[in-house]
mmCIF file of N, CA and C in Angstrom:
data_model
loop_
_atom_site.group_PDB
_atom_site.id
_atom_site.type_symbol
_atom_site.label_atom_id
_atom_site.label_comp_id
_atom_site.label_asym_id
_atom_site.label_seq_id
_atom_site.Cartn_x
_atom_site.Cartn_y
_atom_site.Cartn_z
ATOM 1 N N MET K 1 129.792 159.724 111.683
ATOM 2 C CA MET K 1 128.644 159.900 110.786
ATOM 3 C C MET K 1 128.494 161.544 110.906
ATOM 4 N N TYR K 2 128.307 162.479 111.818
ATOM 5 C CA TYR K 2 128.142 163.738 111.648
ATOM 6 C C TYR K 2 129.316 164.177 111.217
ATOM 7 N N GLU K 3 130.624 163.874 111.587
ATOM 8 C CA GLU K 3 131.872 164.345 110.824
ATOM 9 C C GLU K 3 131.921 164.226 109.593
ATOM 10 N N PHE K 4 131.493 163.069 108.922
ATOM 11 C CA PHE K 4 131.389 162.631 107.727
ATOM 12 C C PHE K 4 130.379 163.211 106.696
ATOM 13 N N ASN K 5 129.358 163.538 107.227
ATOM 14 C CA ASN K 5 128.496 164.304 106.481
ATOM 15 C C ASN K 5 128.829 165.916 106.795
ATOM 16 N N HIS K 6 129.455 166.018 107.692
ATOM 17 C CA HIS K 6 129.723 167.865 107.701
ATOM 18 C C HIS K 6 131.130 168.053 106.624
ATOM 19 N N SER K 7 131.674 166.833 106.169
ATOM 20 C CA SER K 7 133.108 167.314 105.925
ATOM 21 C C SER K 7 132.632 167.838 104.500
ATOM 22 N N HIS K 8 133.633 168.530 104.194
ATOM 23 C CA HIS K 8 134.000 169.547 102.878
ATOM 24 C C HIS K 8 134.265 169.017 101.391
ATOM 25 N N PRO K 9 133.879 169.094 100.663
ATOM 26 C CA PRO K 9 133.662 168.180 99.638
ATOM 27 C C PRO K 9 135.258 167.997 98.713
ATOM 28 N N SER K 10 136.183 168.968 99.205
ATOM 29 C CA SER K 10 137.311 168.796 98.952
ATOM 30 C C SER K 10 138.291 167.539 99.858
ATOM 31 N N GLU K 11 137.745 167.310 100.881
ATOM 32 C CA GLU K 11 138.587 166.349 101.903
ATOM 33 C C GLU K 11 138.036 165.061 101.478
ATOM 34 N N VAL K 12 138.683 164.649 100.455
ATOM 35 C CA VAL K 12 138.627 163.003 99.839
ATOM 36 C C VAL K 12 139.177 162.501 100.732
ATOM 37 N N GLU K 13 140.336 162.531 101.236
ATOM 38 C CA GLU K 13 140.918 161.436 102.044
ATOM 39 C C GLU K 13 140.479 161.695 103.209
ATOM 40 N N LYS K 14 140.273 162.320 103.725
ATOM 41 C CA LYS K 14 139.310 162.288 105.107
ATOM 42 C C LYS K 14 138.208 161.678 104.964
ATOM 43 N N ARG K 15 137.257 161.986 103.750
ATOM 44 C CA ARG K 15 135.986 160.720 103.576
ATOM 45 C C ARG K 15 136.213 159.450 103.498
ATOM 46 N N GLU K 16 137.548 159.082 102.830
ATOM 47 C CA GLU K 16 138.007 157.672 102.360
ATOM 48 C C GLU K 16 138.081 157.039 104.090
ATOM 49 N N SER K 17 139.051 157.823 104.920
ATOM 50 C CA SER K 17 139.244 157.029 105.963
ATOM 51 C C SER K 17 138.048 156.871 106.968
ATOM 52 N N LEU K 18 137.129 157.972 107.007
ATOM 53 C CA LEU K 18 135.793 157.902 107.711
ATOM 54 C C LEU K 18 134.929 156.657 107.409
ATOM 55 N N ILE K 19 135.003 156.693 105.996
ATOM 56 C CA ILE K 19 134.187 155.704 105.306
ATOM 57 C C ILE K 19 134.581 154.208 106.087
ATOM 58 N N LYS K 20 135.904 154.208 106.209
ATOM 59 C CA LYS K 20 136.651 152.967 106.582
ATOM 60 C C LYS K 20 136.488 152.733 108.231
ATOM 61 N N GLU K 21 136.011 153.890 109.073
ATOM 62 C CA GLU K 21 135.848 153.826 110.291
ATOM 63 C C GLU K 21 134.551 153.700 110.710
ATOM 64 N N MET K 22 133.563 154.044 110.021
ATOM 65 C CA MET K 22 132.015 153.871 110.001
ATOM 66 C C MET K 22 131.545 152.634 110.238
ATOM 67 N N PHE K 23 131.993 151.723 109.273
ATOM 68 C CA PHE K 23 131.291 150.545 108.819
ATOM 69 C C PHE K 23 132.240 149.549 109.508
ATOM 70 N N ALA K 24 131.598 148.344 109.611
ATOM 71 C CA ALA K 24 132.218 146.899 110.211
ATOM 72 C C ALA K 24 133.457 146.838 109.173
ATOM 73 N N THR K 25 133.308 146.289 107.791
ATOM 74 C CA THR K 25 134.478 146.118 107.090
ATOM 75 C C THR K 25 133.940 146.908 105.497
ATOM 76 N N VAL K 26 135.180 147.464 104.878
ATOM 77 C CA VAL K 26 134.964 147.945 103.663
ATOM 78 C C VAL K 26 135.672 147.469 102.689
ATOM 79 N N GLY K 27 135.417 146.896 101.446
ATOM 80 C CA GLY K 27 136.352 146.607 100.417
ATOM 81 C C GLY K 27 137.093 147.933 99.689
ATOM 82 N N GLU K 28 138.101 147.530 99.027
ATOM 83 C CA GLU K 28 138.494 148.417 98.154
ATOM 84 C C GLU K 28 137.603 149.560 97.158
ATOM 85 N N ASN K 29 138.425 150.758 97.010
ATOM 86 C CA ASN K 29 137.321 151.075 96.031
ATOM 87 C C ASN K 29 135.699 151.659 96.482
ATOM 88 N N ALA K 30 135.544 151.572 97.677
ATOM 89 C CA ALA K 30 134.553 152.231 98.069
ATOM 90 C C ALA K 30 134.110 153.420 98.141
ATOM 91 N N TRP K 31 132.838 154.301 97.844
ATOM 92 C CA TRP K 31 132.467 155.223 97.753
ATOM 93 C C TRP K 31 131.136 155.425 98.625
ATOM 94 N N VAL K 32 130.792 156.756 99.254
ATOM 95 C CA VAL K 32 129.901 157.126 99.503
ATOM 96 C C VAL K 32 129.454 158.596 99.719
ATOM 97 N N GLU K 33 128.387 159.002 99.002
ATOM 98 C CA GLU K 33 128.359 160.535 99.045
ATOM 99 C C GLU K 33 127.795 160.855 100.329
ATOM 100 N N PRO K 34 127.751 161.886 100.921
ATOM 101 C CA PRO K 34 127.122 162.313 102.012
ATOM 102 C C PRO K 34 125.923 162.897 101.439
ATOM 103 N N PRO K 35 124.695 163.215 102.243
ATOM 104 C CA PRO K 35 124.559 162.460 103.738
ATOM 105 C C PRO K 35 124.581 160.989 103.746
ATOM 106 N N VAL K 36 124.966 160.493 104.713
ATOM 107 C CA VAL K 36 124.742 158.920 105.142
ATOM 108 C C VAL K 36 123.982 159.284 106.353
ATOM 109 N N TYR K 37 123.028 157.843 106.639
ATOM 110 C CA TYR K 37 122.318 158.104 107.904
ATOM 111 C C TYR K 37 122.189 156.531 108.383
ATOM 112 N N PHE K 38 122.804 155.821 109.391
ATOM 113 C CA PHE K 38 122.669 154.580 109.574
ATOM 114 C C PHE K 38 122.296 154.396 111.262
ATOM 115 N N SER K 39 122.062 153.154 111.903
ATOM 116 C CA SER K 39 121.758 152.846 113.602
ATOM 117 C C SER K 39 122.898 152.853 113.903
ATOM 118 N N TYR K 40 123.502 151.916 113.403
ATOM 119 C CA TYR K 40 125.094 151.472 114.344
ATOM 120 C C TYR K 40 126.389 151.648 113.225
ATOM 121 N N GLY K 41 126.003 151.220 112.213
ATOM 122 C CA GLY K 41 127.520 151.006 111.325
ATOM 123 C C GLY K 41 128.149 149.727 111.502
ATOM 124 N N SER K 42 128.031 149.385 112.552
ATOM 125 C CA SER K 42 128.809 148.133 113.025
ATOM 126 C C SER K 42 128.574 146.781 112.234
ATOM 127 N N ASN K 43 127.055 147.101 111.847
ATOM 128 C CA ASN K 43 126.357 145.589 111.208
ATOM 129 C C ASN K 43 126.671 145.558 109.706
ATOM 130 N N ILE K 44 127.132 146.818 109.351
ATOM 131 C CA ILE K 44 127.216 146.919 107.970
ATOM 132 C C ILE K 44 128.696 146.617 107.196
ATOM 133 N N HIS K 45 128.645 145.528 106.509
ATOM 134 C CA HIS K 45 129.514 145.013 105.648
ATOM 135 C C HIS K 45 129.804 145.359 104.206
ATOM 136 N N ILE K 46 130.755 146.137 103.541
ATOM 137 C CA ILE K 46 130.513 146.726 102.196
ATOM 138 C C ILE K 46 131.800 145.933 101.710
ATOM 139 N N GLY K 47 131.433 145.631 100.164
ATOM 140 C CA GLY K 47 132.180 144.822 99.315
ATOM 141 C C GLY K 47 133.148 145.742 98.472
ATOM 142 N N ARG K 48 133.799 145.441 97.712
ATOM 143 C CA ARG K 48 134.622 146.044 96.745
ATOM 144 C C ARG K 48 133.865 146.817 95.610
ATOM 145 N N ASN K 49 134.528 147.733 95.207
ATOM 146 C CA ASN K 49 133.702 148.841 94.104
ATOM 147 C C ASN K 49 132.435 149.097 94.253
ATOM 148 N N PHE K 50 132.341 149.657 95.623
ATOM 149 C CA PHE K 50 130.751 150.143 95.927
ATOM 150 C C PHE K 50 130.676 151.354 95.748
ATOM 151 N N TYR K 51 129.290 151.989 95.589
ATOM 152 C CA TYR K 51 128.953 153.602 95.014
ATOM 153 C C TYR K 51 127.452 153.544 95.960
ATOM 154 N N ALA K 52 127.378 154.471 96.683
ATOM 155 C CA ALA K 52 126.154 154.917 97.334
ATOM 156 C C ALA K 52 126.033 156.543 96.814
ATOM 157 N N ASN K 53 124.970 156.811 96.511
ATOM 158 C CA ASN K 53 124.854 158.097 96.015
ATOM 159 C C ASN K 53 123.912 158.829 97.291
ATOM 160 N N PHE K 54 123.854 160.019 97.275
ATOM 161 C CA PHE K 54 123.306 160.815 98.407
ATOM 162 C C PHE K 54 122.219 160.550 99.196
ATOM 163 N N ASN K 55 122.140 160.604 100.342
ATOM 164 C CA ASN K 55 120.725 160.038 101.265
ATOM 165 C C ASN K 55 120.706 158.695 101.479
ATOM 166 N N LEU K 56 121.555 157.950 101.552
ATOM 167 C CA LEU K 56 121.551 156.563 101.850
ATOM 168 C C LEU K 56 121.282 156.465 103.324
ATOM 169 N N THR K 57 120.261 155.635 103.630
ATOM 170 C CA THR K 57 119.851 155.188 104.979
ATOM 171 C C THR K 57 119.854 153.977 105.099
ATOM 172 N N ILE K 58 120.440 153.464 106.153
ATOM 173 C CA ILE K 58 120.625 151.907 106.708
ATOM 174 C C ILE K 58 120.115 152.033 108.015
ATOM 175 N N VAL K 59 119.185 151.143 108.053
ATOM 176 C CA VAL K 59 118.669 150.767 109.780
ATOM 177 C C VAL K 59 119.152 149.363 109.880
ATOM 178 N N ASP K 60 120.497 149.289 110.642
ATOM 179 C CA ASP K 60 121.236 148.211 110.414
ATOM 180 C C ASP K 60 121.140 147.381 111.974
ATOM 181 N N ASP K 61 119.731 147.495 112.461
ATOM 182 C CA ASP K 61 119.788 146.704 113.675
ATOM 183 C C ASP K 61 120.186 144.976 113.788
ATOM 184 N N TYR K 62 120.274 144.689 112.653
ATOM 185 C CA TYR K 62 120.921 143.374 112.238
ATOM 186 C C TYR K 62 121.853 143.672 111.061
ATOM 187 N N THR K 63 122.616 142.304 110.397
ATOM 188 C CA THR K 63 123.547 142.402 109.709
ATOM 189 C C THR K 63 123.200 142.564 108.233
ATOM 190 N N VAL K 64 123.573 143.781 107.446
ATOM 191 C CA VAL K 64 123.357 144.317 106.210
ATOM 192 C C VAL K 64 124.719 143.811 105.397
ATOM 193 N N THR K 65 124.870 143.127 104.551
ATOM 194 C CA THR K 65 126.089 142.938 104.013
ATOM 195 C C THR K 65 125.775 143.211 102.393
ATOM 196 N N ILE K 66 126.686 144.056 101.501
ATOM 197 C CA ILE K 66 126.426 144.312 100.266
ATOM 198 C C ILE K 66 127.801 143.867 99.587
ATOM 199 N N GLY K 67 127.483 143.292 98.789
ATOM 200 C CA GLY K 67 128.693 142.590 97.817
ATOM 201 C C GLY K 67 129.182 143.539 96.949
ATOM 202 N N ASP K 68 130.036 142.766 96.276
ATOM 203 C CA ASP K 68 131.460 143.786 95.266
ATOM 204 C C ASP K 68 130.252 144.332 93.825
ATOM 205 N N ASN K 69 130.980 145.670 93.410
ATOM 206 C CA ASN K 69 130.148 145.956 92.410
ATOM 207 C C ASN K 69 128.818 146.666 92.458
ATOM 208 N N VAL K 70 128.427 147.013 93.735
ATOM 209 C CA VAL K 70 126.999 147.368 93.737
ATOM 210 C C VAL K 70 127.275 148.777 93.725
ATOM 211 N N LEU K 71 125.917 149.589 93.362
ATOM 212 C CA LEU K 71 125.585 150.751 93.242
ATOM 213 C C LEU K 71 124.053 151.296 93.791
ATOM 214 N N ILE K 72 124.358 152.384 94.832
ATOM 215 C CA ILE K 72 122.971 152.379 95.323
ATOM 216 C C ILE K 72 122.537 153.885 94.820
ATOM 217 N N ALA K 73 121.278 154.101 94.137
ATOM 218 C CA ALA K 73 120.843 155.287 93.762
ATOM 219 C C ALA K 73 120.541 156.172 94.794
ATOM 220 N N PRO K 74 120.476 157.562 94.579
ATOM 221 C CA PRO K 74 119.965 158.461 95.759
ATOM 222 C C PRO K 74 118.751 158.210 96.451
ATOM 223 N N ASN K 75 118.570 158.741 97.572
ATOM 224 C CA ASN K 75 117.538 158.128 98.586
ATOM 225 C C ASN K 75 116.698 157.116 98.711
ATOM 226 N N VAL K 76 117.620 156.034 98.989
ATOM 227 C CA VAL K 76 117.752 154.411 99.145
ATOM 228 C C VAL K 76 117.453 154.574 100.812
ATOM 229 N N THR K 77 116.444 153.499 101.308
ATOM 230 C CA THR K 77 116.687 152.964 102.624
ATOM 231 C C THR K 77 116.565 151.687 102.527
ATOM 232 N N LEU K 78 117.452 151.134 103.260
ATOM 233 C CA LEU K 78 117.469 149.792 103.914
ATOM 234 C C LEU K 78 117.323 149.347 105.157
ATOM 235 N N SER K 79 116.534 148.758 105.239
ATOM 236 C CA SER K 79 116.013 148.469 106.762
ATOM 237 C C SER K 79 115.651 146.867 106.885
ATOM 238 N N VAL K 80 116.503 146.409 108.040
ATOM 239 C CA VAL K 80 116.103 144.910 108.458
ATOM 240 C C VAL K 80 115.259 144.933 109.314
ATOM 241 N N THR K 81 114.666 146.110 110.063
ATOM 242 C CA THR K 81 113.855 146.106 110.994
ATOM 243 C C THR K 81 112.214 146.329 110.177
ATOM 244 N N GLY K 82 111.473 145.464 110.531
ATOM 245 C CA GLY K 82 109.889 145.597 110.023
ATOM 246 C C GLY K 82 108.888 145.449 111.397
ATOM 247 N N HIS K 83 107.731 145.599 110.710
ATOM 248 C CA HIS K 83 106.743 145.369 111.850
ATOM 249 C C HIS K 83 105.490 144.466 110.986
ATOM 250 N N PRO K 84 105.750 143.311 111.250
ATOM 251 C CA PRO K 84 104.751 142.229 110.809
ATOM 252 C C PRO K 84 103.961 142.587 111.817
ATOM 253 N N VAL K 85 102.361 142.035 111.221
ATOM 254 C CA VAL K 85 101.205 142.298 111.889
ATOM 255 C C VAL K 85 100.984 141.130 113.213
ATOM 256 N N HIS K 86 101.493 139.959 112.752
ATOM 257 C CA HIS K 86 101.413 138.927 113.429
ATOM 258 C C HIS K 86 102.219 138.985 114.634
ATOM 259 N N HIS K 87 102.219 138.809 115.710
ATOM 260 C CA HIS K 87 102.966 138.689 117.128
ATOM 261 C C HIS K 87 104.040 137.787 117.013
ATOM 262 N N GLU K 88 103.875 136.590 116.413
ATOM 263 C CA GLU K 88 104.829 135.584 116.107
ATOM 264 C C GLU K 88 105.965 135.817 115.594
ATOM 265 N N LEU K 89 105.232 136.756 114.077
ATOM 266 C CA LEU K 89 106.393 137.357 113.369
ATOM 267 C C LEU K 89 107.298 138.373 113.713
ATOM 268 N N ARG K 90 106.508 138.923 114.705
ATOM 269 C CA ARG K 90 107.809 139.838 115.232
ATOM 270 C C ARG K 90 108.695 139.496 115.894
ATOM 271 N N LYS K 91 108.819 138.277 116.401
ATOM 272 C CA LYS K 91 109.972 137.784 116.945
ATOM 273 C C LYS K 91 111.275 137.264 116.099
ATOM 274 N N LYS K 92 110.977 137.315 114.769
ATOM 275 C CA LYS K 92 111.808 136.617 113.706
ATOM 276 C C LYS K 92 112.891 138.154 113.270
ATOM 277 N N ARG K 93 113.622 137.622 112.744
ATOM 278 C CA ARG K 93 114.511 138.945 111.852
ATOM 279 C C ARG K 93 115.168 138.271 110.764
ATOM 280 N N ARG K 94 115.508 139.209 110.082
ATOM 281 C CA ARG K 94 116.213 138.692 108.863
ATOM 282 C C ARG K 94 117.097 139.643 108.146
ATOM 283 N N ASP K 95 118.039 139.037 107.776
ATOM 284 C CA ASP K 95 119.537 139.888 107.463
ATOM 285 C C ASP K 95 119.070 140.669 105.952
ATOM 286 N N VAL K 96 119.720 141.654 105.998
ATOM 287 C CA VAL K 96 119.908 141.795 104.251
ATOM 288 C C VAL K 96 121.199 141.439 103.501
ATOM 289 N N LEU K 97 120.957 140.889 102.327
ATOM 290 C CA LEU K 97 122.009 140.650 101.421
ATOM 291 C C LEU K 97 122.107 141.541 99.861
ATOM 292 N N PHE K 98 122.923 142.201 99.452
ATOM 293 C CA PHE K 98 123.016 142.586 98.690
ATOM 294 C C PHE K 98 124.171 142.095 97.776
ATOM 295 N N SER K 99 123.847 140.959 96.481
ATOM 296 C CA SER K 99 124.962 140.123 95.847
ATOM 297 C C SER K 99 125.705 141.182 95.064
ATOM 298 N N ASP K 100 126.905 140.609 94.489
ATOM 299 C CA ASP K 100 127.468 141.009 93.646
ATOM 300 C C ASP K 100 126.962 141.708 92.408
ATOM 301 N N ASN K 101 127.561 142.989 91.822
ATOM 302 C CA ASN K 101 127.188 143.517 90.535
ATOM 303 C C ASN K 101 125.566 143.789 90.692
ATOM 304 N N ASP K 102 125.301 144.380 92.002
ATOM 305 C CA ASP K 102 123.582 144.777 91.779
ATOM 306 C C ASP K 102 123.518 146.093 91.796
ATOM 307 N N TRP K 103 122.362 146.499 91.679
ATOM 308 C CA TRP K 103 122.198 147.980 91.468
ATOM 309 C C TRP K 103 120.655 148.121 92.104
ATOM 310 N N GLN K 104 120.861 149.188 92.987
ATOM 311 C CA GLN K 104 119.239 149.609 93.559
ATOM 312 C C GLN K 104 119.355 151.177 93.469
#
């Protein structure tokens, strides 16, 4: 993540390669504008034709699946971790899924 976030804008091929390394799976034609922040990266699955604008933050303590043709606006945070008030609810988790053709 550090190397990606500090890459020069002209290093397009390097950024493409790092995007594929940072996440668990990445479909064709996926692009992320730096900076991007995430907890692990290994829990993030990205579909085809994906675009994320700058300052995307993903708290991927659990699985985050982003479908095909998804666009994410600047300064978006995706968090699978929450803090329910009731103690029994805090023991449960929920994965995040963005369907195909979604825009956030």
